[in-house]
JSON list of N, CA and C in Angstrom, two decimals:
[
{"chain": "A", "resi": 1, "resn": "MET", "atom": "N", "xyz": [0.82, -1.19, 0.00]},
{"chain": "A", "resi": 1, "resn": "MET", "atom": "CA", "xyz": [0.00, 0.00, 0.00]},
{"chain": "A", "resi": 1, "resn": "MET", "atom": "C", "xyz": [0.87, 1.26, 0.00]},
{"chain": "A", "resi": 2, "resn": "HIS", "atom": "N", "xyz": [1.97, 1.21, 0.72]},
{"chain": "A", "resi": 2, "resn": "HIS", "atom": "CA", "xyz": [2.88, 2.35, 0.78]},
{"chain": "A", "resi": 2, "resn": "HIS", "atom": "C", "xyz": [3.47, 2.65, -0.60]},
{"chain": "A", "resi": 3, "resn": "ASN", "atom": "N", "xyz": [3.84, 1.59, -1.33]},
{"chain": "A", "resi": 3, "resn": "ASN", "atom": "CA", "xyz": [4.40, 1.76, -2.67]},
{"chain": "A", "resi": 3, "resn": "ASN", "atom": "C", "xyz": [3.39, 2.41, -3.62]},
{"chain": "A", "resi": 4, "resn": "LEU", "atom": "N", "xyz": [2.12, 2.03, -3.49]},
{"chain": "A", "resi": 4, "resn": "LEU", "atom": "CA", "xyz": [1.08, 2.60, -4.33]},
{"chain": "A", "resi": 4, "resn": "LEU", "atom": "C", "xyz": [0.91, 4.09, -4.06]},
{"chain": "A", "resi": 5, "resn": "MET", "atom": "N", "xyz": [0.88, 4.47, -2.81]},
{"chain": "A", "resi": 5, "resn": "MET", "atom": "CA", "xyz": [0.75, 5.89, -2.45]},
{"chain": "A", "resi": 5, "resn": "MET", "atom": "C", "xyz": [1.98, 6.68, -2.91]},
{"chain": "A", "resi": 6, "resn": "LEU", "atom": "N", "xyz": [3.14, 6.08, -2.85]},
{"chain": "A", "resi": 6, "resn": "LEU", "atom": "CA", "xyz": [4.37, 6.72, -3.31]},
{"chain": "A", "resi": 6, "resn": "LEU", "atom": "C", "xyz": [4.31, 6.97, -4.81]},
{"chain": "A", "resi": 7, "resn": "ARG", "atom": "N", "xyz": [3.79, 5.99, -5.57]},
{"chain": "A", "resi": 7, "resn": "ARG", "atom": "CA", "xyz": [3.67, 6.15, -7.03]},
{"chain": "A", "resi": 7, "resn": "ARG", "atom": "C", "xyz": [2.69, 7.24, -7.39]},
{"chain": "A", "resi": 8, "resn": "ILE", "atom": "N", "xyz": [1.64, 7.41, -6.60]},
{"chain": "A", "resi": 8, "resn": "ILE", "atom": "CA", "xyz": [0.65, 8.45, -6.88]},
{"chain": "A", "resi": 8, "resn": "ILE", "atom": "C", "xyz": [1.23, 9.83, -6.57]},
{"chain": "A", "resi": 9, "resn": "ARG", "atom": "N", "xyz": [1.98, 9.96, -5.50]},
{"chain": "A", "resi": 9, "resn": "ARG", "atom": "CA", "xyz": [2.48, 11.27, -5.07]},
{"chain": "A", "resi": 9, "resn": "ARG", "atom": "C", "xyz": [3.73, 11.75, -5.80]},
{"chain": "A", "resi": 10, "resn": "THR", "atom": "N", "xyz": [4.53, 10.86, -6.35]},
{"chain": "A", "resi": 10, "resn": "THR", "atom": "CA", "xyz": [5.82, 11.27, -6.93]},
{"chain": "A", "resi": 10, "resn": "THR", "atom": "C", "xyz": [5.89, 10.94, -8.41]},
{"chain": "A", "resi": 11, "resn": "GLY", "atom": "N", "xyz": [6.84, 11.55, -9.08]},
{"chain": "A", "resi": 11, "resn": "GLY", "atom": "CA", "xyz": [7.15, 11.25, -10.47]},
{"chain": "A", "resi": 11, "resn": "GLY", "atom": "C", "xyz": [6.19, 11.84, -11.49]},
{"chain": "A", "resi": 12, "resn": "TRP", "atom": "N", "xyz": [5.50, 12.90, -11.13]},
{"chain": "A", "resi": 12, "resn": "TRP", "atom": "CA", "xyz": [4.55, 13.50, -12.07]},
{"chain": "A", "resi": 12, "resn": "TRP", "atom": "C", "xyz": [5.30, 14.25, -13.17]},
{"chain": "A", "resi": 13, "resn": "ASN", "atom": "N", "xyz": [4.85, 14.05, -14.40]},
{"chain": "A", "resi": 13, "resn": "ASN", "atom": "CA", "xyz": [5.38, 14.79, -15.54]},
{"chain": "A", "resi": 13, "resn": "ASN", "atom": "C", "xyz": [4.20, 15.14, -16.44]},
{"chain": "A", "resi": 14, "resn": "ALA", "atom": "N", "xyz": [4.48, 15.82, -17.53]},
{"chain": "A", "resi": 14, "resn": "ALA", "atom": "CA", "xyz": [3.42, 16.30, -18.41]},
{"chain": "A", "resi": 14, "resn": "ALA", "atom": "C", "xyz": [2.63, 15.14, -19.03]},
{"chain": "A", "resi": 15, "resn": "VAL", "atom": "N", "xyz": [3.30, 14.05, -19.34]},
{"chain": "A", "resi": 15, "resn": "VAL", "atom": "CA", "xyz": [2.61, 12.91, -19.96]},
{"chain": "A", "resi": 15, "resn": "VAL", "atom": "C", "xyz": [1.61, 12.30, -18.99]},
{"chain": "A", "resi": 16, "resn": "ARG", "atom": "N", "xyz": [1.98, 12.16, -17.74]},
{"chain": "A", "resi": 16, "resn": "ARG", "atom": "CA", "xyz": [1.05, 11.62, -16.74]},
{"chain": "A", "resi": 16, "resn": "ARG", "atom": "C", "xyz": [-0.16, 12.52, -16.57]},
{"chain": "A", "resi": 17, "resn": "VAL", "atom": "N", "xyz": [0.05, 13.81, -16.53]},
{"chain": "A", "resi": 17, "resn": "VAL", "atom": "CA", "xyz": [-1.06, 14.76, -16.39]},
{"chain": "A", "resi": 17, "resn": "VAL", "atom": "C", "xyz": [-1.99, 14.68, -17.60]},
{"chain": "A", "resi": 18, "resn": "ILE", "atom": "N", "xyz": [-1.41, 14.57, -18.80]},
{"chain": "A", "resi": 18, "resn": "ILE", "atom": "CA", "xyz": [-2.21, 14.47, -20.01]},
{"chain": "A", "resi": 18, "resn": "ILE", "atom": "C", "xyz": [-3.03, 13.18, -20.01]},
{"chain": "A", "resi": 19, "resn": "TYR", "atom": "N", "xyz": [-2.42, 12.06, -19.65]},
{"chain": "A", "resi": 19, "resn": "TYR", "atom": "CA", "xyz": [-3.15, 10.79, -19.59]},
{"chain": "A", "resi": 19, "resn": "TYR", "atom": "C", "xyz": [-4.30, 10.88, -18.58]},
{"chain": "A", "resi": 20, "resn": "LEU", "atom": "N", "xyz": [-4.04, 11.44, -17.40]},
{"chain": "A", "resi": 20, "resn": "LEU", "atom": "CA", "xyz": [-5.07, 11.55, -16.38]},
{"chain": "A", "resi": 20, "resn": "LEU", "atom": "C", "xyz": [-6.21, 12.46, -16.85]},
{"chain": "A", "resi": 21, "resn": "ALA", "atom": "N", "xyz": [-5.86, 13.63, -17.40]},
{"chain": "A", "resi": 21, "resn": "ALA", "atom": "CA", "xyz": [-6.88, 14.57, -17.86]},
{"chain": "A", "resi": 21, "resn": "ALA", "atom": "C", "xyz": [-7.69, 13.98, -19.01]},
{"chain": "A", "resi": 22, "resn": "LEU", "atom": "N", "xyz": [-7.02, 13.33, -19.95]},
{"chain": "A", "resi": 22, "resn": "LEU", "atom": "CA", "xyz": [-7.72, 12.71, -21.07]},
{"chain": "A", "resi": 22, "resn": "LEU", "atom": "C", "xyz": [-8.64, 11.58, -20.58]},
{"chain": "A", "resi": 23, "resn": "GLY", "atom": "N", "xyz": [-8.17, 10.80, -19.64]},
{"chain": "A", "resi": 23, "resn": "GLY", "atom": "CA", "xyz": [-8.99, 9.73, -19.09]},
{"chain": "A", "resi": 23, "resn": "GLY", "atom": "C", "xyz": [-10.24, 10.25, -18.41]},
{"chain": "A", "resi": 24, "resn": "ILE", "atom": "N", "xyz": [-10.09, 11.30, -17.61]},
{"chain": "A", "resi": 24, "resn": "ILE", "atom": "CA", "xyz": [-11.24, 11.88, -16.93]},
{"chain": "A", "resi": 24, "resn": "ILE", "atom": "C", "xyz": [-12.22, 12.47, -17.95]},
{"chain": "A", "resi": 25, "resn": "PHE", "atom": "N", "xyz": [-11.70, 13.13, -18.97]},
{"chain": "A", "resi": 25, "resn": "PHE", "atom": "CA", "xyz": [-12.55, 13.69, -20.02]},
{"chain": "A", "resi": 25, "resn": "PHE", "atom": "C", "xyz": [-13.34, 12.59, -20.74]},
{"chain": "A", "resi": 26, "resn": "ILE", "atom": "N", "xyz": [-12.67, 11.50, -21.08]},
{"chain": "A", "resi": 26, "resn": "ILE", "atom": "CA", "xyz": [-13.33, 10.39, -21.77]},
{"chain": "A", "resi": 26, "resn": "ILE", "atom": "C", "xyz": [-14.40, 9.76, -20.87]},
{"chain": "A", "resi": 27, "resn": "ILE", "atom": "N", "xyz": [-14.10, 9.60, -19.59]},
{"chain": "A", "resi": 27, "resn": "ILE", "atom": "CA", "xyz": [-15.07, 9.03, -18.65]},
{"chain": "A", "resi": 27, "resn": "ILE", "atom": "C", "xyz": [-16.32, 9.90, -18.58]},
{"chain": "A", "resi": 28, "resn": "VAL", "atom": "N", "xyz": [-16.13, 11.20, -18.41]},
{"chain": "A", "resi": 28, "resn": "VAL", "atom": "CA", "xyz": [-17.27, 12.11, -18.28]},
{"chain": "A", "resi": 28, "resn": "VAL", "atom": "C", "xyz": [-18.11, 12.13, -19.56]},
{"chain": "A", "resi": 29, "resn": "GLN", "atom": "N", "xyz": [-17.46, 12.27, -20.70]},
{"chain": "A", "resi": 29, "resn": "GLN", "atom": "CA", "xyz": [-18.19, 12.32, -21.96]},
{"chain": "A", "resi": 29, "resn": "GLN", "atom": "C", "xyz": [-18.92, 11.01, -22.25]},
{"chain": "A", "resi": 30, "resn": "SER", "atom": "N", "xyz": [-18.28, 9.90, -21.94]},
{"chain": "A", "resi": 30, "resn": "SER", "atom": "CA", "xyz": [-18.90, 8.60, -22.19]},
{"chain": "A", "resi": 30, "resn": "SER", "atom": "C", "xyz": [-20.05, 8.34, -21.23]},
{"chain": "A", "resi": 31, "resn": "ALA", "atom": "N", "xyz": [-19.93, 8.78, -20.00]},
{"chain": "A", "resi": 31, "resn": "ALA", "atom": "CA", "xyz": [-21.01, 8.59, -19.03]},
{"chain": "A", "resi": 31, "resn": "ALA", "atom": "C", "xyz": [-22.22, 9.44, -19.39]},
{"chain": "A", "resi": 32, "resn": "LEU", "atom": "N", "xyz": [-22.01, 10.60, -19.98]},
{"chain": "A", "resi": 32, "resn": "LEU", "atom": "CA", "xyz": [-23.13, 11.46, -20.36]},
{"chain": "A", "resi": 32, "resn": "LEU", "atom": "C", "xyz": [-23.90, 10.91, -21.56]},
{"chain": "A", "resi": 33, "resn": "ARG", "atom": "N", "xyz": [-23.29, 10.04, -22.35]},
{"chain": "A", "resi": 33, "resn": "ARG", "atom": "CA", "xyz": [-23.92, 9.54, -23.59]},
{"chain": "A", "resi": 33, "resn": "ARG", "atom": "C", "xyz": [-25.01, 8.53, -23.38]},
{"chain": "A", "resi": 34, "resn": "PRO", "atom": "N", "xyz": [-25.07, 7.54, -22.72]},
{"chain": "A", "resi": 34, "resn": "PRO", "atom": "CA", "xyz": [-24.17, 6.68, -21.97]},
{"chain": "A", "resi": 34, "resn": "PRO", "atom": "C", "xyz": [-23.50, 5.62, -22.84]},
{"chain": "A", "resi": 35, "resn": "ASP", "atom": "N", "xyz": [-22.22, 5.67, -22.88]},
{"chain": "A", "resi": 35, "resn": "ASP", "atom": "CA", "xyz": [-21.41, 4.73, -23.64]},
{"chain": "A", "resi": 35, "resn": "ASP", "atom": "C", "xyz": [-20.44, 4.08, -22.65]},
{"chain": "A", "resi": 36, "resn": "TRP", "atom": "N", "xyz": [-20.83, 2.93, -22.11]},
{"chain": "A", "resi": 36, "resn": "TRP", "atom": "CA", "xyz": [-20.08, 2.33, -21.01]},
{"chain": "A", "resi": 36, "resn": "TRP", "atom": "C", "xyz": [-18.75, 1.74, -21.45]},
{"chain": "A", "resi": 37, "resn": "VAL", "atom": "N", "xyz": [-18.61, 1.41, -22.73]},
{"chain": "A", "resi": 37, "resn": "VAL", "atom": "CA", "xyz": [-17.31, 0.95, -23.22]},
{"chain": "A", "resi": 37, "resn": "VAL", "atom": "C", "xyz": [-16.31, 2.11, -23.16]},
{"chain": "A", "resi": 38, "resn": "GLY", "atom": "N", "xyz": [-16.78, 3.31, -23.45]},
{"chain": "A", "resi": 38, "resn": "GLY", "atom": "CA", "xyz": [-15.93, 4.49, -23.34]},
{"chain": "A", "resi": 38, "resn": "GLY", "atom": "C", "xyz": [-15.52, 4.79, -21.91]},
{"chain": "A", "resi": 39, "resn": "VAL", "atom": "N", "xyz": [-16.40, 4.49, -20.97]},
{"chain": "A", "resi": 39, "resn": "VAL", "atom": "CA", "xyz": [-16.07, 4.70, -19.55]},
{"chain": "A", "resi": 39, "resn": "VAL", "atom": "C", "xyz": [-14.92, 3.78, -19.15]},
{"chain": "A", "resi": 40, "resn": "VAL", "atom": "N", "xyz": [-14.96, 2.54, -19.64]},
{"chain": "A", "resi": 40, "resn": "VAL", "atom": "CA", "xyz": [-13.88, 1.59, -19.34]},
{"chain": "A", "resi": 40, "resn": "VAL", "atom": "C", "xyz": [-12.57, 2.08, -19.98]},
{"chain": "A", "resi": 41, "resn": "ALA", "atom": "N", "xyz": [-12.64, 2.52, -21.23]},
{"chain": "A", "resi": 41, "resn": "ALA", "atom": "CA", "xyz": [-11.43, 3.03, -21.91]},
{"chain": "A", "resi": 41, "resn": "ALA", "atom": "C", "xyz": [-10.88, 4.26, -21.20]},
{"chain": "A", "resi": 42, "resn": "GLY", "atom": "N", "xyz": [-11.76, 5.16, -20.79]},
{"chain": "A", "resi": 42, "resn": "GLY", "atom": "CA", "xyz": [-11.32, 6.33, -20.05]},
{"chain": "A", "resi": 42, "resn": "GLY", "atom": "C", "xyz": [-10.72, 5.98, -18.71]},
{"chain": "A", "resi": 43, "resn": "GLY", "atom": "N", "xyz": [-11.29, 4.95, -18.07]},
{"chain": "A", "resi": 43, "resn": "GLY", "atom": "CA", "xyz": [-10.73, 4.48, -16.81]},
{"chain": "A", "resi": 43, "resn": "GLY", "atom": "C", "xyz": [-9.33, 3.94, -16.97]},
{"chain": "A", "resi": 44, "resn": "TRP", "atom": "N", "xyz": [-9.09, 3.27, -18.10]},
{"chain": "A", "resi": 44, "resn": "TRP", "atom": "CA", "xyz": [-7.74, 2.75, -18.37]},
{"chain": "A", "resi": 44, "resn": "TRP", "atom": "C", "xyz": [-6.74, 3.91, -18.52]},
{"chain": "A", "resi": 45, "resn": "PHE", "atom": "N", "xyz": [-7.11, 4.93, -19.31]},
{"chain": "A", "resi": 45, "resn": "PHE", "atom": "CA", "xyz": [-6.22, 6.08, -19.48]},
{"chain": "A", "resi": 45, "resn": "PHE", "atom": "C", "xyz": [-5.99, 6.80, -18.15]},
{"chain": "A", "resi": 46, "resn": "ALA", "atom": "N", "xyz": [-7.04, 6.99, -17.38]},
{"chain": "A", "resi": 46, "resn": "ALA", "atom": "CA", "xyz": [-6.90, 7.67, -16.09]},
{"chain": "A", "resi": 46, "resn": "ALA", "atom": "C", "xyz": [-6.01, 6.87, -15.14]},
{"chain": "A", "resi": 47, "resn": "ALA", "atom": "N", "xyz": [-6.17, 5.54, -15.14]},
{"chain": "A", "resi": 47, "resn": "ALA", "atom": "CA", "xyz": [-5.33, 4.70, -14.27]},
{"chain": "A", "resi": 47, "resn": "ALA", "atom": "C", "xyz": [-3.87, 4.75, -14.70]},
{"chain": "A", "resi": 48, "resn": "MET", "atom": "N", "xyz": [-3.64, 4.79, -16.02]},
{"chain": "A", "resi": 48, "resn": "MET", "atom": "CA", "xyz": [-2.25, 4.90, -16.49]},
{"chain": "A", "resi": 48, "resn": "MET", "atom": "C", "xyz": [-1.60, 6.18, -15.97]},
{"chain": "A", "resi": 49, "resn": "GLY", "atom": "N", "xyz": [-2.33, 7.28, -16.02]},
{"chain": "A", "resi": 49, "resn": "GLY", "atom": "CA", "xyz": [-1.79, 8.54, -15.53]},
{"chain": "A", "resi": 49, "resn": "GLY", "atom": "C", "xyz": [-1.65, 8.58, -14.03]},
{"chain": "A", "resi": 50, "resn": "LEU", "atom": "N", "xyz": [-2.66, 8.09, -13.32]},
{"chain": "A", "resi": 50, "resn": "LEU", "atom": "CA", "xyz": [-2.65, 8.18, -11.87]},
{"chain": "A", "resi": 50, "resn": "LEU", "atom": "C", "xyz": [-1.61, 7.27, -11.24]},
{"chain": "A", "resi": 51, "resn": "PHE", "atom": "N", "xyz": [-1.47, 6.05, -11.75]},
{"chain": "A", "resi": 51, "resn": "PHE", "atom": "CA", "xyz": [-0.57, 5.08, -11.14]},
{"chain": "A", "resi": 51, "resn": "PHE", "atom": "C", "xyz": [0.75, 4.92, -11.88]},
{"chain": "A", "resi": 52, "resn": "ALA", "atom": "N", "xyz": [1.03, 5.76, -12.88]},
{"chain": "A", "resi": 52, "resn": "ALA", "atom": "CA", "xyz": [2.28, 5.74, -13.64]},
{"chain": "A", "resi": 52, "resn": "ALA", "atom": "C", "xyz": [2.52, 4.38, -14.28]},
{"chain": "A", "resi": 53, "resn": "LEU", "atom": "N", "xyz": [1.53, 3.90, -15.02]},
{"chain": "A", "resi": 53, "resn": "LEU", "atom": "CA", "xyz": [1.63, 2.62, -15.70]},
{"chain": "A", "resi": 53, "resn": "LEU", "atom": "C", "xyz": [2.07, 2.83, -17.14]},
{"chain": "A", "resi": 54, "resn": "GLY", "atom": "N", "xyz": [2.82, 1.90, -17.68]},
{"chain": "A", "resi": 54, "resn": "GLY", "atom": "CA", "xyz": [3.19, 1.93, -19.10]},
{"chain": "A", "resi": 54, "resn": "GLY", "atom": "C", "xyz": [3.95, 3.18, -19.49]},
{"chain": "A", "resi": 55, "resn": "CYS", "atom": "N", "xyz": [3.61, 3.71, -20.64]},
{"chain": "A", "resi": 55, "resn": "CYS", "atom": "CA", "xyz": [4.33, 4.87, -21.16]},
{"chain": "A", "resi": 55, "resn": "CYS", "atom": "C", "xyz": [4.01, 6.15, -20.38]},
{"chain": "A", "resi": 56, "resn": "ALA", "atom": "N", "xyz": [2.88, 6.18, -19.67]},
{"chain": "A", "resi": 56, "resn": "ALA", "atom": "CA", "xyz": [2.57, 7.35, -18.85]},
{"chain": "A", "resi": 56, "resn": "ALA", "atom": "C", "xyz": [3.57, 7.49, -17.71]},
{"chain": "A", "resi": 57, "resn": "GLY", "atom": "N", "xyz": [4.18, 6.39, -17.31]},
{"chain": "A", "resi": 57, "resn": "GLY", "atom": "CA", "xyz": [5.19, 6.42, -16.25]},
{"chain": "A", "resi": 57, "resn": "GLY", "atom": "C", "xyz": [6.58, 6.65, -16.78]},
{"chain": "A", "resi": 58, "resn": "GLY", "atom": "N", "xyz": [6.73, 6.82, -18.09]},
{"chain": "A", "resi": 58, "resn": "GLY", "atom": "CA", "xyz": [8.03, 7.05, -18.69]},
{"chain": "A", "resi": 58, "resn": "GLY", "atom": "C", "xyz": [8.82, 5.79, -18.93]},
{"chain": "A", "resi": 59, "resn": "ASN", "atom": "N", "xyz": [8.21, 4.63, -18.76]},
{"chain": "A", "resi": 59, "resn": "ASN", "atom": "CA", "xyz": [8.94, 3.38, -18.91]},
{"chain": "A", "resi": 59, "resn": "ASN", "atom": "C", "xyz": [9.33, 3.12, -20.36]},
{"chain": "A", "resi": 60, "resn": "CYS", "atom": "N", "xyz": [8.46, 3.43, -21.29]},
{"chain": "A", "resi": 60, "resn": "CYS", "atom": "CA", "xyz": [8.78, 3.17, -22.70]},
{"chain": "A", "resi": 60, "resn": "CYS", "atom": "C", "xyz": [9.82, 4.15, -23.22]},
{"chain": "A", "resi": 61, "resn": "ALA", "atom": "N", "xyz": [9.72, 5.39, -22.81]},
{"chain": "A", "resi": 61, "resn": "ALA", "atom": "CA", "xyz": [10.65, 6.41, -23.26]},
{"chain": "A", "resi": 61, "resn": "ALA", "atom": "C", "xyz": [12.06, 6.17, -22.72]},
{"chain": "A", "resi": 62, "resn": "GLY", "atom": "N", "xyz": [12.15, 5.52, -21.58]},
{"chain": "A", "resi": 62, "resn": "GLY", "atom": "CA", "xyz": [13.44, 5.28, -20.96]},
{"chain": "A", "resi": 62, "resn": "GLY", "atom": "C", "xyz": [14.14, 4.04, -21.46]},
{"chain": "A", "resi": 63, "resn": "GLY", "atom": "N", "xyz": [13.51, 3.32, -22.38]},
{"chain": "A", "resi": 63, "resn": "GLY", "atom": "CA", "xyz": [14.13, 2.13, -22.93]},
{"chain": "A", "resi": 63, "resn": "GLY", "atom": "C", "xyz": [13.93, 0.89, -22.07]},
{"chain": "A", "resi": 64, "resn": "ASN", "atom": "N", "xyz": [13.00, 0.93, -21.13]},
{"chain": "A", "resi": 64, "resn": "ASN", "atom": "CA", "xyz": [12.77, -0.21, -20.25]},
{"chain": "A", "resi": 64, "resn": "ASN", "atom": "C", "xyz": [11.81, -1.24, -20.82]},
{"chain": "A", "resi": 65, "resn": "CYS", "atom": "N", "xyz": [11.08, -0.88, -21.90]},
{"chain": "A", "resi": 65, "resn": "CYS", "atom": "CA", "xyz": [10.12, -1.81, -22.49]},
{"chain": "A", "resi": 65, "resn": "CYS", "atom": "C", "xyz": [10.83, -2.72, -23.48]},
{"chain": "A", "resi": 66, "resn": "ASP", "atom": "N", "xyz": [10.47, -3.99, -23.44]},
{"chain": "A", "resi": 66, "resn": "ASP", "atom": "CA", "xyz": [11.03, -4.95, -24.37]},
{"chain": "A", "resi": 66, "resn": "ASP", "atom": "C", "xyz": [10.23, -4.89, -25.67]},
{"chain": "A", "resi": 67, "resn": "THR", "atom": "N", "xyz": [10.85, -4.41, -26.73]},
{"chain": "A", "resi": 67, "resn": "THR", "atom": "CA", "xyz": [10.15, -4.28, -28.01]},
{"chain": "A", "resi": 67, "resn": "THR", "atom": "C", "xyz": [10.50, -5.44, -28.94]},
{"chain": "A", "resi": 68, "resn": "GLY", "atom": "N", "xyz": [11.27, -6.38, -28.48]},
{"chain": "A", "resi": 68, "resn": "GLY", "atom": "CA", "xyz": [11.59, -7.56, -29.28]},
{"chain": "A", "resi": 68, "resn": "GLY", "atom": "C", "xyz": [12.75, -7.35, -30.25]},
{"chain": "A", "resi": 69, "resn": "LYS", "atom": "N", "xyz": [13.45, -6.25, -30.14]},
{"chain": "A", "resi": 69, "resn": "LYS", "atom": "CA", "xyz": [14.58, -5.98, -31.05]},
{"chain": "A", "resi": 69, "resn": "LYS", "atom": "C", "xyz": [15.86, -6.50, -30.48]}
]
């Protein structure tokens, strides 16, 4: 639990903010329609930004992702 809170509080950059903002926007717009598949997709983007998952956490840009090359 401590590690999760640490990931949320630290390491913020522009990409994480964009992922979080885009995710929240997609969730709100999809919920107003109601398009529940869009809510799930928006939740994925928001989670990537909030918890620093995947490229939102800078892992792909830093060369840490295995691309098979």
